[in-house]
Short mmCIF file of C-alpha atoms and ligand atoms in Angstrom, two decimals:
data_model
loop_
_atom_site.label_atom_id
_atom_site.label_comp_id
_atom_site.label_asym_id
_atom_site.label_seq_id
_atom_site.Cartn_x
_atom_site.Cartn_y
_atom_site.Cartn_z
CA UNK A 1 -19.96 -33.46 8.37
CA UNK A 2 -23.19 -31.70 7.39
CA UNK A 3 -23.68 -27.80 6.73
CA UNK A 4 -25.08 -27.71 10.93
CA UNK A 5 -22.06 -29.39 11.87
CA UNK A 6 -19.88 -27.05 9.89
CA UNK A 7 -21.19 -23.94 10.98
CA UNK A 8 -21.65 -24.83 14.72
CA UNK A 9 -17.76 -26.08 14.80
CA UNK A 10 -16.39 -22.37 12.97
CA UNK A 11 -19.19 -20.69 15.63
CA UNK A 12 -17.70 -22.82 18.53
CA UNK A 13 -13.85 -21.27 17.35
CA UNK A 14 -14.94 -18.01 17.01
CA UNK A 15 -15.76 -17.76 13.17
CA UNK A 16 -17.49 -14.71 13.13
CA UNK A 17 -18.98 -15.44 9.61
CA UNK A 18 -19.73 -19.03 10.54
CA UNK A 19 -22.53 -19.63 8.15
CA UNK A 20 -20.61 -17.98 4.92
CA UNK A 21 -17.35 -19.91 5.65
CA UNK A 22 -19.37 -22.53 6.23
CA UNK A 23 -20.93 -23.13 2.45
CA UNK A 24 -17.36 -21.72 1.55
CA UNK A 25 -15.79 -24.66 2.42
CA UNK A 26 -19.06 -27.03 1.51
CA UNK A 27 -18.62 -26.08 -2.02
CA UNK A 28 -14.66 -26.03 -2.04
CA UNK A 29 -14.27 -29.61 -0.20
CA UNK A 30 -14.21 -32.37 -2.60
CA UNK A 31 -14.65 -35.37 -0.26
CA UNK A 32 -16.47 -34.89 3.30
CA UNK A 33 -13.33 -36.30 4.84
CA UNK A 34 -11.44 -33.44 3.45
CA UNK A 35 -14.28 -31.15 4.31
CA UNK A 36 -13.91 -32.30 8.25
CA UNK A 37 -10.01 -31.50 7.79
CA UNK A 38 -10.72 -28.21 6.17
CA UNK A 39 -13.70 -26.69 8.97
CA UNK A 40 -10.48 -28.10 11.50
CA UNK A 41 -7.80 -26.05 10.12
CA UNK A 42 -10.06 -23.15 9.74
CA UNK A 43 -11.44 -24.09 13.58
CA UNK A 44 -7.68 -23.88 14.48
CA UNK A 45 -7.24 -20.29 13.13
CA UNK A 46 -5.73 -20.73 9.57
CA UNK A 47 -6.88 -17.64 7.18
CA UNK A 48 -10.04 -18.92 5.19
CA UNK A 49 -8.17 -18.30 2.24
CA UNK A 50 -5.34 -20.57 3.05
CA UNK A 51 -7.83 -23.34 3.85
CA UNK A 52 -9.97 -22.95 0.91
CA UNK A 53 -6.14 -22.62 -1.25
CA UNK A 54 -7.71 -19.29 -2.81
CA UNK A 55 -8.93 -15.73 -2.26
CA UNK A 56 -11.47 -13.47 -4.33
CA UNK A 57 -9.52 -10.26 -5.58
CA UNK A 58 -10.66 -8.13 -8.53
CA UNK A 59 -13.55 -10.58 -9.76
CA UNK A 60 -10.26 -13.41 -9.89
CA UNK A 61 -9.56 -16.43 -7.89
CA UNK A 62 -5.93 -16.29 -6.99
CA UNK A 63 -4.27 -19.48 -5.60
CA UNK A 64 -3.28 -19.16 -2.31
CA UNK A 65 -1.50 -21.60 -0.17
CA UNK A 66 -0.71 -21.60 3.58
CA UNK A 67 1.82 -19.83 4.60
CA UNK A 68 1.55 -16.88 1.71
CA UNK A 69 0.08 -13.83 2.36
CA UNK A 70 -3.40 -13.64 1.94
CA UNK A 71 -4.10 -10.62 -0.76
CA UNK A 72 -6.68 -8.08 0.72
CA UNK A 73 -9.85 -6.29 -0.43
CA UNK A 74 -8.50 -2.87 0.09
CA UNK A 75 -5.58 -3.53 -2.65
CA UNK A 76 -8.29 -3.30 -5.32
CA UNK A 77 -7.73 0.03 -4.82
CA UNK A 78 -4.26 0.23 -5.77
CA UNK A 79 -5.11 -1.93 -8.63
CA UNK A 80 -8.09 0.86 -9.73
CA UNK A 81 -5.12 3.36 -9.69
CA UNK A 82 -2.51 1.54 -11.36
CA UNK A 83 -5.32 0.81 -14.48
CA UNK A 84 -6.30 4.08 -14.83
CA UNK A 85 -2.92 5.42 -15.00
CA UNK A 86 -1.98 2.49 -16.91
CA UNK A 87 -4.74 3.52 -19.95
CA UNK A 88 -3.05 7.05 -19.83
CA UNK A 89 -5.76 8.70 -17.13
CA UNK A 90 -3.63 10.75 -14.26
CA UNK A 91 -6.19 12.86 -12.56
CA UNK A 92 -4.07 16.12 -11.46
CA UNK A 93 -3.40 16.50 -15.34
CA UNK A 94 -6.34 14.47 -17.22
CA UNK A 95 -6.59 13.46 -19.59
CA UNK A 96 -3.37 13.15 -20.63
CA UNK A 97 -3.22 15.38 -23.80
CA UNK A 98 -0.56 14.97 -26.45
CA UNK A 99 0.76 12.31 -24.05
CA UNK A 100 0.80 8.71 -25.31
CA UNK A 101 0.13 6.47 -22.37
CA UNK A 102 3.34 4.72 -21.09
CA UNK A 103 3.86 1.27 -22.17
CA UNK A 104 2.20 -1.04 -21.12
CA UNK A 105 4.91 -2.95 -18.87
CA UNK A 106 4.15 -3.89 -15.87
CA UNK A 107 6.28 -5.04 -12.62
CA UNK A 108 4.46 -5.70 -9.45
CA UNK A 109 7.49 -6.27 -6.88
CA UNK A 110 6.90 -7.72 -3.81
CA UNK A 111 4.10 -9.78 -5.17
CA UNK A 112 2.94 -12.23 -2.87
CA UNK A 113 0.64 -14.28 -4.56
CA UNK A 114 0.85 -12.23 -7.92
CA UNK A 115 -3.06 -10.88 -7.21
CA UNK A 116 -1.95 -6.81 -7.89
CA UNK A 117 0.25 -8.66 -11.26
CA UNK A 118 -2.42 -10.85 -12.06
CA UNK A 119 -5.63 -8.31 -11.79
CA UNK A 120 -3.47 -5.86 -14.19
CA UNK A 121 -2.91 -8.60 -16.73
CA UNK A 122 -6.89 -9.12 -16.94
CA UNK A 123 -7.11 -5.25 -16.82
CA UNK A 124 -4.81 -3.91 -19.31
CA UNK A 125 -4.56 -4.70 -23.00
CA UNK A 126 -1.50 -6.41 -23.87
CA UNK A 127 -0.05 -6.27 -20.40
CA UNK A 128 3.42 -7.42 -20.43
CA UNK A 129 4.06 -8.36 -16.42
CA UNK A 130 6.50 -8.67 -14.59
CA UNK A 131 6.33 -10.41 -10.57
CA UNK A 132 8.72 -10.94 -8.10
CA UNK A 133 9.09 -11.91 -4.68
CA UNK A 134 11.57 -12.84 -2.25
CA UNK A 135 9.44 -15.88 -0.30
CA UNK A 136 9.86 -19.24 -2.51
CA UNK A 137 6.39 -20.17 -1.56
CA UNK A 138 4.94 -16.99 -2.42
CA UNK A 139 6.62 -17.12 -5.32
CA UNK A 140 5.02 -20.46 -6.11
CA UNK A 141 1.56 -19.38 -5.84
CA UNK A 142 2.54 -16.33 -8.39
CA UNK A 143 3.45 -18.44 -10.97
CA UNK A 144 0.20 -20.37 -10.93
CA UNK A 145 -1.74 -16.87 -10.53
CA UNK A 146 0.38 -14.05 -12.86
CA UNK A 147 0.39 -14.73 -16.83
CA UNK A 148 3.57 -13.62 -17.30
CA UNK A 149 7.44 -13.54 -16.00
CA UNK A 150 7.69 -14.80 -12.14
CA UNK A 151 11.05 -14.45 -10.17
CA UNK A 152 12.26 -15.39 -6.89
CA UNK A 153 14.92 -12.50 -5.42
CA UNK A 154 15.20 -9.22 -3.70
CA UNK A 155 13.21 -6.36 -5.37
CA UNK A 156 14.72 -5.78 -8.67
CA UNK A 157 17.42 -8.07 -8.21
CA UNK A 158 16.15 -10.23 -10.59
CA UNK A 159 14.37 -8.35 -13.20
CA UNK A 160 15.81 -8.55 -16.83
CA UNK A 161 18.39 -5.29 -17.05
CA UNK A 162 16.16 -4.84 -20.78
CA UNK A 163 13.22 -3.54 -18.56
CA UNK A 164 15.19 -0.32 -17.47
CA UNK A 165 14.02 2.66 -18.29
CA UNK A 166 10.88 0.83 -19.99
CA UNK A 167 8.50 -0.26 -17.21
CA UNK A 168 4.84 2.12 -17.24
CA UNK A 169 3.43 0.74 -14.02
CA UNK A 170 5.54 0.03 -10.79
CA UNK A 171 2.94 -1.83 -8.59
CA UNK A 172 3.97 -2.41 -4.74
CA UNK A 173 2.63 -3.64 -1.65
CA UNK A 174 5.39 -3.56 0.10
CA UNK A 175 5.42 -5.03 3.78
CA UNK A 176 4.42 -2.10 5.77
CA UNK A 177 3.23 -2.45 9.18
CA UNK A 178 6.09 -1.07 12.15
CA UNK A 179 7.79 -3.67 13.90
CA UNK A 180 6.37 -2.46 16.74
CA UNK A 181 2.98 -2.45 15.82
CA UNK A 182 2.92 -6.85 14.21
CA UNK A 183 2.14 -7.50 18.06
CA UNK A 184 -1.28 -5.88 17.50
CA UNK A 185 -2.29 -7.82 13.86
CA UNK A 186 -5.30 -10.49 14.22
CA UNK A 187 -3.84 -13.03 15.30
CA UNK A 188 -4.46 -15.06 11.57
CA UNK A 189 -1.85 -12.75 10.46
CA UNK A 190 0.56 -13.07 13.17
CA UNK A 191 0.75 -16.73 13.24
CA UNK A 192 -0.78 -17.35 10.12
CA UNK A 193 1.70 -14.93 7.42
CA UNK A 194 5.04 -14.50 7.02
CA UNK A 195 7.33 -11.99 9.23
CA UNK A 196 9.04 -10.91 5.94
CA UNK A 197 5.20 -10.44 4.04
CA UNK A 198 4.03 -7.83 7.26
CA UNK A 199 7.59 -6.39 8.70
CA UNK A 200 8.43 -2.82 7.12
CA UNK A 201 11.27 -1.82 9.74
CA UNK A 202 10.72 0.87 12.80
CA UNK A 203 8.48 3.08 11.11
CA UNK A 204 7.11 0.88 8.39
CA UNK A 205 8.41 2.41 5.59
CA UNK A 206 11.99 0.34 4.86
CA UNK A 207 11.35 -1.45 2.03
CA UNK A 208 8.98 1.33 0.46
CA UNK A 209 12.29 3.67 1.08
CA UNK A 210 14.54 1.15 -1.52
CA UNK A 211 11.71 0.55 -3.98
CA UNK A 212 11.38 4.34 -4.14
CA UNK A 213 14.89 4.50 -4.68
CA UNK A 214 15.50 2.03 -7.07
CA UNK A 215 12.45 3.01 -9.03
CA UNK A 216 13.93 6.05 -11.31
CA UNK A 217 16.01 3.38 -13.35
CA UNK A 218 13.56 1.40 -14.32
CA UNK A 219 10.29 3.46 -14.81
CA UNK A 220 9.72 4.72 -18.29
CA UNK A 221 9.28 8.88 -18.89
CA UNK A 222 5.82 9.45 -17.68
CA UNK A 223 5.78 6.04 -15.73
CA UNK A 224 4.38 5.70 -12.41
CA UNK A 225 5.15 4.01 -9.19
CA UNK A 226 1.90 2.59 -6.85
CA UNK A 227 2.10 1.53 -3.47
CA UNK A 228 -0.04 1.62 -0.97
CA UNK A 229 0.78 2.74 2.51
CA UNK A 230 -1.34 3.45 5.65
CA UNK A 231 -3.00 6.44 5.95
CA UNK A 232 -0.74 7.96 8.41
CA UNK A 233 2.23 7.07 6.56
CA UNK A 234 1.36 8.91 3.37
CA UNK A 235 2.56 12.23 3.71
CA UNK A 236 6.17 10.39 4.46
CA UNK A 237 5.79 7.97 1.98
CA UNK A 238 5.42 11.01 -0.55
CA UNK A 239 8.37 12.70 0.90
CA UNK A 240 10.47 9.52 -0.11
CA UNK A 241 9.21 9.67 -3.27
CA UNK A 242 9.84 12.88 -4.13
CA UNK A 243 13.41 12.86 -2.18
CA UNK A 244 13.43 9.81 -5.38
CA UNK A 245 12.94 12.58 -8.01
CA UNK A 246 9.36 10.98 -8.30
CA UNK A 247 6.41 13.52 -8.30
CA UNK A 248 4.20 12.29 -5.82
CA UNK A 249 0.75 12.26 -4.90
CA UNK A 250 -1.57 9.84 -3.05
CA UNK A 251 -5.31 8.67 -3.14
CA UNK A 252 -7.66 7.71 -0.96
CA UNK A 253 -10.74 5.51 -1.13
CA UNK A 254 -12.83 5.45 1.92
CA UNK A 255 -14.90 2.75 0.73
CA UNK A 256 -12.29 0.16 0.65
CA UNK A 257 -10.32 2.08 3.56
CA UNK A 258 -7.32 2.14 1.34
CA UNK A 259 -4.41 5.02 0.75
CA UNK A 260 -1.90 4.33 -2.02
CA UNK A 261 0.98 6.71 -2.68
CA UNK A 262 2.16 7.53 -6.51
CA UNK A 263 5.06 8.88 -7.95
CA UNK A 264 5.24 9.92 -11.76
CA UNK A 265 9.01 9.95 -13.52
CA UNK A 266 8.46 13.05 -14.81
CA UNK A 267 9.64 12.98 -18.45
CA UNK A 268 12.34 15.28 -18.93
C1 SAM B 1 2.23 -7.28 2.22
S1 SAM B 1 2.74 -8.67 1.27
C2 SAM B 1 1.90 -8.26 -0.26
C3 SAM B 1 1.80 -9.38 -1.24
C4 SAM B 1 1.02 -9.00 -2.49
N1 SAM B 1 1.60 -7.88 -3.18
C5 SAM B 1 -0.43 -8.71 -2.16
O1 SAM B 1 -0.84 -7.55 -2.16
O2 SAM B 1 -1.18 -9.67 -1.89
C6 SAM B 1 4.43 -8.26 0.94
C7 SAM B 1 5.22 -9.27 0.11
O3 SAM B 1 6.55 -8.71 -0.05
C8 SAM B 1 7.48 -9.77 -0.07
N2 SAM B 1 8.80 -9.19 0.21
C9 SAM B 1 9.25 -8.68 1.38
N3 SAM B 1 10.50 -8.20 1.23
C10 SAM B 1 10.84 -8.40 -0.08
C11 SAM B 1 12.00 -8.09 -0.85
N4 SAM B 1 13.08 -7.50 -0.30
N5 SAM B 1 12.02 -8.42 -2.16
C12 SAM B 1 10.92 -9.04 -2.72
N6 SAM B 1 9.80 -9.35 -2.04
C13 SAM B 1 9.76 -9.03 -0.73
C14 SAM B 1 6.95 -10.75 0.95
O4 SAM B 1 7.47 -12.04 0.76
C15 SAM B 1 5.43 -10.65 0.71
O5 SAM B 1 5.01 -11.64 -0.19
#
């Protein structure tokens, strides 16, 4: 199958960025047989990503396989946040004077593919990280993507009890989209991603409610929670945090079209 061939097949499916996904999968295919399988699966609605067995995040190529959620642009953002406050820059009280930075442990729960885990570990100097998720697959992919510690379990189920009270940056995104509202995802998504990686209970926001909860025993003094939300569920999201003895706040970048929420363990 030639490049014409490639792109008219991903035009003829509805590939709205025929041409790109085209060379995409030129230059990813090692064999033209397994280039005509690859333009199929893509022609029969598979993410890109999961056809290509990777996805661009933070300047990284992170492993992705089918099934596992594919990480998205606008969690850059939350990665932005999490570095900055990770080097010891909050903005409400910057810098941070007198302050030493928290340590530099690092937990990104519900990790998917480890891309929030693994940008941080190129970010941050001496990163220790943590990852876990609760989908064996996904869970695969992390331990090919995330230098450091990978677990399979339920939030911090299966974190070492040493990390209490240690961890600097909390680093979430959690499944967050209402029940009701999955109907309504692009179909890649829907069919394409796991219920567990997109469901986050009637109004989105159960499994932000228990990492918020749980998140006091583990952050260090001064450490910080990051997740990102919608934009309409911040102001509850920061409720929950709060109602968590966190101190919240939450940041916007229009650019990326991305809100994350964070809460600070005030040190006492
Ligand atoms: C929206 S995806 C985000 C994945 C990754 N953080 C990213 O940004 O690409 C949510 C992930 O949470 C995981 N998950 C859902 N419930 C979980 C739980 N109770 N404990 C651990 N992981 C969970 C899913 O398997 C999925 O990989």
């Amino acid at each position: 199958m030639d490049e014409p061939l490639a792109v008219a097949r991903l035009r003829a499916a509805g590939c709205v960025f025929a041409e790109d996904e085209a060379r995409l999968l030129i230059a990813t295919a090692r064999t033209p047989d397994e280039l005509s399988a690859m333009v199929e699966r893509r022609a029969a609605g598979l993410p890109l990503e999961q056809v290509l067995g990777w996805a661009e995040f933070c300047d990284l190529r992170i492993a992705v396989d089918p099934g596992v959620f594919v990480p998205r642009r606008r969690t850059e953002f939350l990665v932005q946040q999490a570095v900055l406050l990770a080097r010891g820059y909050d903005p409400p009280r910057a810098p941070l004077e007198g302050m030493t930075p928290p340590r530099a442990i690092i937990v990104d729960l519900c990790c998917g593919a480890g891309a929030i885990g693994a940008a941080l570990a190129a970010a941050v100097d001496q990163a220790e990280v943590h990852a876990v998720d609760i989908d064996p697959a996904a869970v695969r992919c992390a331990r090919r993507n995330v230098p450091g510690h990978v677990y399979q379990g339920d939030l911090y189920q299966p974190l070492p009890a040493r990390l209490k009270g240690q961890v600097g940056i909390l680093a979430a995104n959690v499944p967050y989209v209402p029940t009701g509202e999955i109907g309504f995802l692009p179909p890649e998504a829907r069919a394409h991603e796991p219920f567990v990686a997109l469901d986050g209970g009637p109004d989105g926001l159960d499994v932000l409610r228990r990492v918020a909860a749980g998140a006091p025993d583990w952050l260090a003094p001064g450490g910080h929670l990051v997740i990102e939300t919608s934009e309409r569920q911040a102001p509850l999201a920061a409720a929950v945090f709060a109602a968590s003895g966190l101190t919240p706040r939450a940041a916007s970048s229009t650019e990326l079209n991305a809100t994350v929420v964070i809460g600070t363990l005030t040190p006492s």
